[in-house]
PDB file of C-alpha atoms in Angstrom:
ATOM      1  CA  UNK A 939     112.974 -12.808 -40.496  1.00 69.00           C
ATOM      2  CA  UNK A 940     110.535 -13.827 -43.266  1.00 80.00           C
ATOM      3  CA  UNK A 941     112.643 -15.791 -46.028  1.00 88.00           C
ATOM      4  CA  UNK A 942     111.809 -12.827 -48.328  1.00 91.00           C
ATOM      5  CA  UNK A 943     112.489  -9.399 -47.447  1.00 92.00           C
ATOM      6  CA  UNK A 944     111.353  -6.658 -49.768  1.00 92.00           C
ATOM      7  CA  UNK A 945     110.770  -3.024 -48.796  1.00 84.00           C
ATOM      8  CA  UNK A 946     107.319  -1.885 -49.232  1.00 81.00           C
ATOM      9  CA  UNK A 947     107.860   1.535 -50.374  1.00 83.00           C
ATOM     10  CA  UNK A 948     105.728   3.528 -51.938  1.00 91.00           C
ATOM     11  CA  UNK A 949     108.486   4.246 -54.184  1.00 94.00           C
ATOM     12  CA  UNK A 950     107.594   7.462 -56.187  1.00 96.00           C
ATOM     13  CA  UNK A 951     109.235   8.355 -59.341  1.00 96.00           C
ATOM     14  CA  UNK A 952     109.152  10.534 -62.693  1.00 96.00           C
ATOM     15  CA  UNK A 953     109.100   9.274 -66.039  1.00 97.00           C
ATOM     16  CA  UNK A 954     111.438   8.652 -67.723  1.00 96.00           C
ATOM     17  CA  UNK A 955     113.419   8.239 -64.428  1.00 96.00           C
ATOM     18  CA  UNK A 956     115.524   4.195 -63.612  1.00 96.00           C
ATOM     19  CA  UNK A 957     113.642   2.530 -61.096  1.00 96.00           C
ATOM     20  CA  UNK A 958     115.753   0.060 -58.759  1.00 95.00           C
ATOM     21  CA  UNK A 959     113.550  -2.792 -56.906  1.00 96.00           C
ATOM     22  CA  UNK A 960     115.611  -4.956 -54.464  1.00 95.00           C
ATOM     23  CA  UNK A 961     114.884  -7.856 -52.220  1.00 95.00           C
ATOM     24  CA  UNK A 962     117.391  -9.924 -49.858  1.00 94.00           C
ATOM     25  CA  UNK A 963     116.275 -13.901 -48.684  1.00 93.00           C
ATOM     26  CA  UNK A 964     117.986 -15.917 -46.445  1.00 91.00           C
ATOM     27  CA  UNK A 965     118.372 -19.961 -47.910  1.00 85.00           C
ATOM     28  CA  UNK A 966     121.251 -19.918 -50.417  1.00 82.00           C
ATOM     29  CA  UNK A 967     119.919 -23.189 -51.342  1.00 82.00           C
ATOM     30  CA  UNK A 968     117.656 -21.306 -53.263  1.00 81.00           C
ATOM     31  CA  UNK A 969     117.642 -20.884 -57.315  1.00 82.00           C
ATOM     32  CA  UNK A 970     114.725 -19.653 -58.945  1.00 85.00           C
ATOM     33  CA  UNK A 971     113.770 -15.889 -58.562  1.00 90.00           C
ATOM     34  CA  UNK A 972     111.148 -14.094 -60.094  1.00 91.00           C
ATOM     35  CA  UNK A 973     109.384 -10.828 -60.307  1.00 94.00           C
ATOM     36  CA  UNK A 974     105.957 -10.068 -60.844  1.00 94.00           C
ATOM     37  CA  UNK A 975     103.961  -6.975 -61.493  1.00 96.00           C
ATOM     38  CA  UNK A 976     100.598  -6.678 -59.761  1.00 94.00           C
ATOM     39  CA  UNK A 977      97.789  -4.543 -60.353  1.00 92.00           C
ATOM     40  CA  UNK A 978      95.245  -3.694 -58.195  1.00 86.00           C
ATOM     41  CA  UNK A 979      92.758  -5.623 -57.350  1.00 80.00           C
ATOM     42  CA  UNK A 980      94.233  -8.084 -60.108  1.00 87.00           C
ATOM     43  CA  UNK A 981      96.437 -11.488 -60.188  1.00 91.00           C
ATOM     44  CA  UNK A 982     100.370 -10.962 -59.880  1.00 93.00           C
ATOM     45  CA  UNK A 983     101.824 -11.141 -63.505  1.00 92.00           C
ATOM     46  CA  UNK A 984     105.346 -12.525 -63.988  1.00 89.00           C
ATOM     47  CA  UNK A 985     107.528 -10.221 -65.434  1.00 91.00           C
ATOM     48  CA  UNK A 986     111.161 -12.216 -65.186  1.00 88.00           C
ATOM     49  CA  UNK A 987     112.644 -15.924 -64.089  1.00 85.00           C
ATOM     50  CA  UNK A 988     115.879 -16.090 -63.448  1.00 86.00           C
ATOM     51  CA  UNK A 989     118.336 -19.299 -62.563  1.00 81.00           C
ATOM     52  CA  UNK A 990     121.185 -18.859 -60.372  1.00 79.00           C
ATOM     53  CA  UNK A 991     123.357 -15.684 -60.004  1.00 78.00           C
ATOM     54  CA  UNK A 992     123.609 -12.965 -62.846  1.00 81.00           C
ATOM     55  CA  UNK A 993     121.754 -10.710 -65.201  1.00 87.00           C
ATOM     56  CA  UNK A 994     118.675 -11.457 -67.681  1.00 90.00           C
ATOM     57  CA  UNK A 995     117.107  -8.445 -69.812  1.00 93.00           C
ATOM     58  CA  UNK A 996     113.469  -7.755 -71.425  1.00 92.00           C
ATOM     59  CA  UNK A 997     113.112  -5.217 -73.359  1.00 95.00           C
ATOM     60  CA  UNK A 998     112.932  -2.130 -70.351  1.00 96.00           C
ATOM     61  CA  UNK A 999     113.401  -4.605 -67.961  1.00 96.00           C
ATOM     62  CA  UNK A1000     116.322  -6.146 -66.223  1.00 96.00           C
ATOM     63  CA  UNK A1001     116.512  -8.956 -63.391  1.00 94.00           C
ATOM     64  CA  UNK A1002     119.890  -9.459 -61.155  1.00 93.00           C
ATOM     65  CA  UNK A1003     120.807 -12.161 -58.759  1.00 92.00           C
ATOM     66  CA  UNK A1004     123.675 -11.663 -56.497  1.00 91.00           C
ATOM     67  CA  UNK A1005     123.378 -14.846 -54.699  1.00 88.00           C
ATOM     68  CA  UNK A1006     126.827 -14.152 -52.788  1.00 89.00           C
ATOM     69  CA  UNK A1007     124.818 -11.395 -50.742  1.00 90.00           C
ATOM     70  CA  UNK A1008     121.705 -13.054 -51.251  1.00 91.00           C
ATOM     71  CA  UNK A1009     120.071  -9.957 -52.952  1.00 92.00           C
ATOM     72  CA  UNK A1010     118.000  -9.706 -56.400  1.00 94.00           C
ATOM     73  CA  UNK A1011     116.922  -6.760 -57.966  1.00 95.00           C
ATOM     74  CA  UNK A1012     114.845  -5.701 -60.922  1.00 96.00           C
ATOM     75  CA  UNK A1013     115.617  -2.448 -62.640  1.00 96.00           C
ATOM     76  CA  UNK A1014     112.643  -0.686 -64.919  1.00 97.00           C
ATOM     77  CA  UNK A1015     114.514   2.099 -68.078  1.00 97.00           C
ATOM     78  CA  UNK A1016     112.578   4.727 -69.170  1.00 97.00           C
ATOM     79  CA  UNK A1017     109.781   4.099 -66.879  1.00 97.00           C
ATOM     80  CA  UNK A1018     106.473   5.262 -67.669  1.00 97.00           C
ATOM     81  CA  UNK A1019     103.010   5.916 -65.841  1.00 96.00           C
ATOM     82  CA  UNK A1020     101.711   2.602 -66.744  1.00 95.00           C
ATOM     83  CA  UNK A1021     104.347   1.182 -64.687  1.00 96.00           C
ATOM     84  CA  UNK A1022     102.529   2.347 -61.496  1.00 96.00           C
ATOM     85  CA  UNK A1023     101.708  -1.348 -59.829  1.00 96.00           C
ATOM     86  CA  UNK A1024     103.654  -3.110 -57.034  1.00 95.00           C
ATOM     87  CA  UNK A1025     106.263  -5.347 -57.387  1.00 96.00           C
ATOM     88  CA  UNK A1026     106.242  -8.938 -56.286  1.00 95.00           C
ATOM     89  CA  UNK A1027     109.638 -10.475 -55.529  1.00 95.00           C
ATOM     90  CA  UNK A1028     108.983 -14.789 -55.452  1.00 92.00           C
ATOM     91  CA  UNK A1029     111.112 -17.160 -54.841  1.00 88.00           C
ATOM     92  CA  UNK A1030     108.795 -19.558 -56.956  1.00 80.00           C
ATOM     93  CA  UNK A1031     105.985 -20.031 -54.156  1.00 85.00           C
ATOM     94  CA  UNK A1032     107.531 -17.433 -51.255  1.00 89.00           C
ATOM     95  CA  UNK A1033     107.150 -13.950 -51.932  1.00 92.00           C
ATOM     96  CA  UNK A1034     108.018 -10.716 -50.990  1.00 92.00           C
ATOM     97  CA  UNK A1035     106.134  -7.980 -49.256  1.00 91.00           C
ATOM     98  CA  UNK A1036     105.692  -6.282 -52.977  1.00 93.00           C
ATOM     99  CA  UNK A1037     107.158  -2.821 -53.269  1.00 94.00           C
ATOM    100  CA  UNK A1038     104.218  -0.247 -54.336  1.00 94.00           C
ATOM    101  CA  UNK A1039     105.745   2.025 -57.528  1.00 96.00           C
ATOM    102  CA  UNK A1040     104.032   5.254 -59.052  1.00 96.00           C
ATOM    103  CA  UNK A1041     105.719   6.744 -62.214  1.00 97.00           C
ATOM    104  CA  UNK A1042     104.317  10.268 -62.204  1.00 96.00           C
ATOM    105  CA  UNK A1043     103.928  12.170 -65.326  1.00 94.00           C
TER     106      UNK A1043
ATOM    107  CA  UNK B 600      95.280 -16.714 -75.116  1.00 66.00           C
ATOM    108  CA  UNK B 601      93.510 -18.595 -72.367  1.00 79.00           C
ATOM    109  CA  UNK B 602      94.087 -18.063 -68.639  1.00 91.00           C
ATOM    110  CA  UNK B 603      93.577 -19.636 -65.231  1.00 95.00           C
ATOM    111  CA  UNK B 604      89.853 -19.160 -64.584  1.00 96.00           C
ATOM    112  CA  UNK B 605      88.773 -18.132 -60.945  1.00 97.00           C
ATOM    113  CA  UNK B 606      85.157 -18.520 -59.928  1.00 96.00           C
ATOM    114  CA  UNK B 607      83.567 -16.836 -58.191  1.00 96.00           C
ATOM    115  CA  UNK B 608      85.359 -13.736 -58.544  1.00 94.00           C
ATOM    116  CA  UNK B 609      83.434 -12.576 -55.759  1.00 94.00           C
ATOM    117  CA  UNK B 610      82.048 -13.735 -52.573  1.00 96.00           C
ATOM    118  CA  UNK B 611      80.254 -13.042 -49.384  1.00 96.00           C
ATOM    119  CA  UNK B 612      79.954 -14.862 -46.286  1.00 96.00           C
ATOM    120  CA  UNK B 613      79.052 -14.324 -42.951  1.00 96.00           C
ATOM    121  CA  UNK B 614      81.421 -16.325 -39.921  1.00 96.00           C
ATOM    122  CA  UNK B 615      81.330 -19.674 -39.505  1.00 96.00           C
ATOM    123  CA  UNK B 616      79.877 -20.255 -43.305  1.00 97.00           C
ATOM    124  CA  UNK B 617      81.465 -22.464 -45.890  1.00 97.00           C
ATOM    125  CA  UNK B 618      82.880 -21.431 -49.198  1.00 97.00           C
ATOM    126  CA  UNK B 619      83.824 -23.595 -52.117  1.00 98.00           C
ATOM    127  CA  UNK B 620      86.199 -21.535 -54.403  1.00 98.00           C
ATOM    128  CA  UNK B 621      87.116 -23.063 -58.010  1.00 98.00           C
ATOM    129  CA  UNK B 622      89.981 -22.887 -60.493  1.00 97.00           C
ATOM    130  CA  UNK B 623      90.997 -23.883 -63.521  1.00 97.00           C
ATOM    131  CA  UNK B 624      94.116 -23.760 -65.049  1.00 96.00           C
ATOM    132  CA  UNK B 625      95.605 -22.783 -68.281  1.00 94.00           C
ATOM    133  CA  UNK B 626      94.774 -25.899 -70.752  1.00 92.00           C
ATOM    134  CA  UNK B 627      97.517 -28.895 -70.540  1.00 88.00           C
ATOM    135  CA  UNK B 628      98.491 -27.203 -67.218  1.00 91.00           C
ATOM    136  CA  UNK B 629      98.529 -30.200 -64.659  1.00 90.00           C
ATOM    137  CA  UNK B 630      99.908 -28.131 -61.379  1.00 91.00           C
ATOM    138  CA  UNK B 631      97.845 -26.089 -59.255  1.00 94.00           C
ATOM    139  CA  UNK B 632      98.592 -23.457 -56.341  1.00 94.00           C
ATOM    140  CA  UNK B 633      96.209 -22.217 -53.914  1.00 96.00           C
ATOM    141  CA  UNK B 634      97.281 -18.641 -52.202  1.00 96.00           C
ATOM    142  CA  UNK B 635      95.933 -16.046 -49.716  1.00 96.00           C
ATOM    143  CA  UNK B 636      96.461 -12.394 -49.838  1.00 93.00           C
ATOM    144  CA  UNK B 637      95.305 -10.391 -47.529  1.00 91.00           C
ATOM    145  CA  UNK B 638      94.898  -6.346 -47.627  1.00 85.00           C
ATOM    146  CA  UNK B 639      97.982  -5.042 -48.226  1.00 82.00           C
ATOM    147  CA  UNK B 640      99.978  -8.023 -47.577  1.00 87.00           C
ATOM    148  CA  UNK B 641     102.099 -10.677 -49.952  1.00 89.00           C
ATOM    149  CA  UNK B 642     100.375 -13.822 -51.542  1.00 92.00           C
ATOM    150  CA  UNK B 643     100.870 -16.717 -48.886  1.00 94.00           C
ATOM    151  CA  UNK B 644     100.776 -19.861 -50.285  1.00 93.00           C
ATOM    152  CA  UNK B 645      98.592 -22.275 -48.899  1.00 96.00           C
ATOM    153  CA  UNK B 646      98.648 -25.573 -50.735  1.00 95.00           C
ATOM    154  CA  UNK B 647      99.816 -26.970 -54.832  1.00 93.00           C
ATOM    155  CA  UNK B 648      98.554 -29.963 -56.435  1.00 93.00           C
ATOM    156  CA  UNK B 649     100.030 -31.720 -59.243  1.00 89.00           C
ATOM    157  CA  UNK B 650      98.511 -34.256 -60.955  1.00 89.00           C
ATOM    158  CA  UNK B 651      96.036 -34.694 -58.852  1.00 90.00           C
ATOM    159  CA  UNK B 652      98.430 -35.090 -55.794  1.00 91.00           C
ATOM    160  CA  UNK B 653      98.721 -32.880 -52.836  1.00 91.00           C
ATOM    161  CA  UNK B 654     102.324 -31.290 -53.631  1.00 88.00           C
ATOM    162  CA  UNK B 655     103.294 -28.868 -51.408  1.00 87.00           C
ATOM    163  CA  UNK B 656     101.828 -27.327 -48.166  1.00 91.00           C
ATOM    164  CA  UNK B 657     101.907 -23.936 -46.783  1.00 91.00           C
ATOM    165  CA  UNK B 658      99.937 -22.131 -44.304  1.00 89.00           C
ATOM    166  CA  UNK B 659      96.569 -23.632 -44.936  1.00 93.00           C
ATOM    167  CA  UNK B 660      94.295 -23.826 -42.150  1.00 94.00           C
ATOM    168  CA  UNK B 661      93.374 -26.478 -41.127  1.00 95.00           C
ATOM    169  CA  UNK B 662      89.487 -25.307 -41.294  1.00 96.00           C
ATOM    170  CA  UNK B 663      90.472 -25.229 -45.370  1.00 96.00           C
ATOM    171  CA  UNK B 664      90.785 -28.302 -47.257  1.00 96.00           C
ATOM    172  CA  UNK B 665      91.516 -28.476 -51.173  1.00 97.00           C
ATOM    173  CA  UNK B 666      91.946 -31.144 -54.244  1.00 96.00           C
ATOM    174  CA  UNK B 667      92.286 -31.195 -57.887  1.00 96.00           C
ATOM    175  CA  UNK B 668      90.144 -33.050 -59.954  1.00 96.00           C
ATOM    176  CA  UNK B 669      90.930 -35.767 -63.047  1.00 94.00           C
ATOM    177  CA  UNK B 670      90.057 -32.143 -65.457  1.00 94.00           C
ATOM    178  CA  UNK B 671      92.691 -30.740 -64.106  1.00 94.00           C
ATOM    179  CA  UNK B 672      90.726 -28.256 -62.076  1.00 96.00           C
ATOM    180  CA  UNK B 673      91.157 -27.764 -58.085  1.00 97.00           C
ATOM    181  CA  UNK B 674      88.628 -26.412 -55.311  1.00 98.00           C
ATOM    182  CA  UNK B 675      89.619 -24.671 -52.245  1.00 97.00           C
ATOM    183  CA  UNK B 676      86.687 -25.373 -49.017  1.00 97.00           C
ATOM    184  CA  UNK B 677      87.062 -23.334 -46.175  1.00 97.00           C
ATOM    185  CA  UNK B 678      84.538 -24.268 -43.326  1.00 97.00           C
ATOM    186  CA  UNK B 679      84.257 -21.983 -40.224  1.00 97.00           C
ATOM    187  CA  UNK B 680      84.816 -18.811 -41.746  1.00 97.00           C
ATOM    188  CA  UNK B 681      86.505 -16.227 -39.561  1.00 96.00           C
ATOM    189  CA  UNK B 682      86.665 -12.816 -40.736  1.00 95.00           C
ATOM    190  CA  UNK B 683      90.567 -12.820 -40.462  1.00 94.00           C
ATOM    191  CA  UNK B 684      89.689 -15.017 -44.016  1.00 96.00           C
ATOM    192  CA  UNK B 685      88.725 -12.358 -45.601  1.00 96.00           C
ATOM    193  CA  UNK B 686      90.728 -11.839 -48.545  1.00 95.00           C
ATOM    194  CA  UNK B 687      92.012 -12.697 -52.055  1.00 95.00           C
ATOM    195  CA  UNK B 688      92.301 -15.994 -52.818  1.00 97.00           C
ATOM    196  CA  UNK B 689      94.432 -16.739 -55.862  1.00 96.00           C
ATOM    197  CA  UNK B 690      94.931 -19.249 -57.577  1.00 96.00           C
ATOM    198  CA  UNK B 691      97.884 -20.184 -60.175  1.00 94.00           C
ATOM    199  CA  UNK B 692      98.902 -22.928 -62.688  1.00 93.00           C
ATOM    200  CA  UNK B 693     101.763 -24.000 -64.220  1.00 90.00           C
ATOM    201  CA  UNK B 694     103.209 -27.186 -66.953  1.00 84.00           C
ATOM    202  CA  UNK B 695     104.822 -29.070 -64.588  1.00 69.00           C
ATOM    203  CA  UNK B 696     108.140 -30.986 -65.457  1.00 54.00           C
ATOM    204  CA  UNK B 697     109.153 -31.269 -62.070  1.00 53.00           C
ATOM    205  CA  UNK B 698     105.896 -31.355 -59.901  1.00 47.00           C
ATOM    206  CA  UNK B 699     106.565 -26.995 -59.115  1.00 50.00           C
ATOM    207  CA  UNK B 700     109.340 -26.323 -57.567  1.00 50.00           C
ATOM    208  CA  UNK B 701     110.694 -24.581 -60.888  1.00 55.00           C
ATOM    209  CA  UNK B 702     108.116 -24.053 -63.172  1.00 66.00           C
ATOM    210  CA  UNK B 703     106.416 -20.575 -64.266  1.00 79.00           C
ATOM    211  CA  UNK B 704     103.124 -19.724 -62.624  1.00 87.00           C
ATOM    212  CA  UNK B 705     100.427 -18.320 -64.479  1.00 90.00           C
ATOM    213  CA  UNK B 706      98.035 -16.608 -61.969  1.00 93.00           C
ATOM    214  CA  UNK B 707      94.244 -16.207 -62.019  1.00 94.00           C
ATOM    215  CA  UNK B 708      92.048 -12.948 -61.469  1.00 92.00           C
ATOM    216  CA  UNK B 709      91.881 -14.127 -58.364  1.00 94.00           C
ATOM    217  CA  UNK B 710      88.540 -14.470 -55.701  1.00 96.00           C
ATOM    218  CA  UNK B 711      87.538 -11.507 -53.417  1.00 95.00           C
ATOM    219  CA  UNK B 712      86.305 -13.134 -50.068  1.00 96.00           C
ATOM    220  CA  UNK B 713      84.464 -11.354 -47.795  1.00 95.00           C
ATOM    221  CA  UNK B 714      83.151 -13.160 -44.150  1.00 96.00           C
ATOM    222  CA  UNK B 715      81.438 -10.088 -42.286  1.00 94.00           C
TER     223      UNK B 715
END
C-alpha cells in the first residue's frame, strides 16, 4: 500500500463546476500536506500548503485536512478551463499519483 | 522572480552510457531535492541535500549519485543507464530552516531523459 493514495481520474467537469479532489494517507504522524498543480511537461507548482487539521482557503481553492480519517481534499470553486491540469497531493516528499482534471468550456 | 534552473532540458543517451543533470536552486535556497517522474506516474523522491550534506535518501538506484556544491547547485550523476531510466527528472529547492521536513519546495522545469 502506498503511503499516499490518490484517484488518478481522469476527471472531467463543465466550466463553473465545483471540483473535489481527494487523497488518503496511511501514516497518522504526517503533519504537512501540500497540493501541487502540474501542467503537461512542466514541473509541479505548489498551490496550497496546510499543517495539521482544518481548512485553508486561497481564492477559488480550499484545502482541507481531516486527520481523524487521514483524508485530504482540495476544492476548486467556479472551475475554469485554465484549471485543466494534473493535481498532485503530497506529504512533503511523498506524492500521490495525481488526478488529471479537465474543465470543459 | 528567479526560479529553479535545470539543464539540460532534454537529453538522449544510449544504454550503459552516463548522464549528468544539473540543478541551480532559487537564490538563497540551501536545500535541493531530486525526483524522478515516469510517464503517467507521480514524482518519486530520489535524494535531497541541505547545506551541501545529504539530508534524505529515497528510491535512488546505486547507479546514481548526487552532490551539492558550495554554490548550492546540485548535480545528479547517472551511470550504466537503462531503458527504464527514461523519465522526467525534477529538481526542487527550498530555504531549509530545519533541513527539509517542513520547507516549501519550488520545482524546476525538469530534464527529460530518454535512454535508447
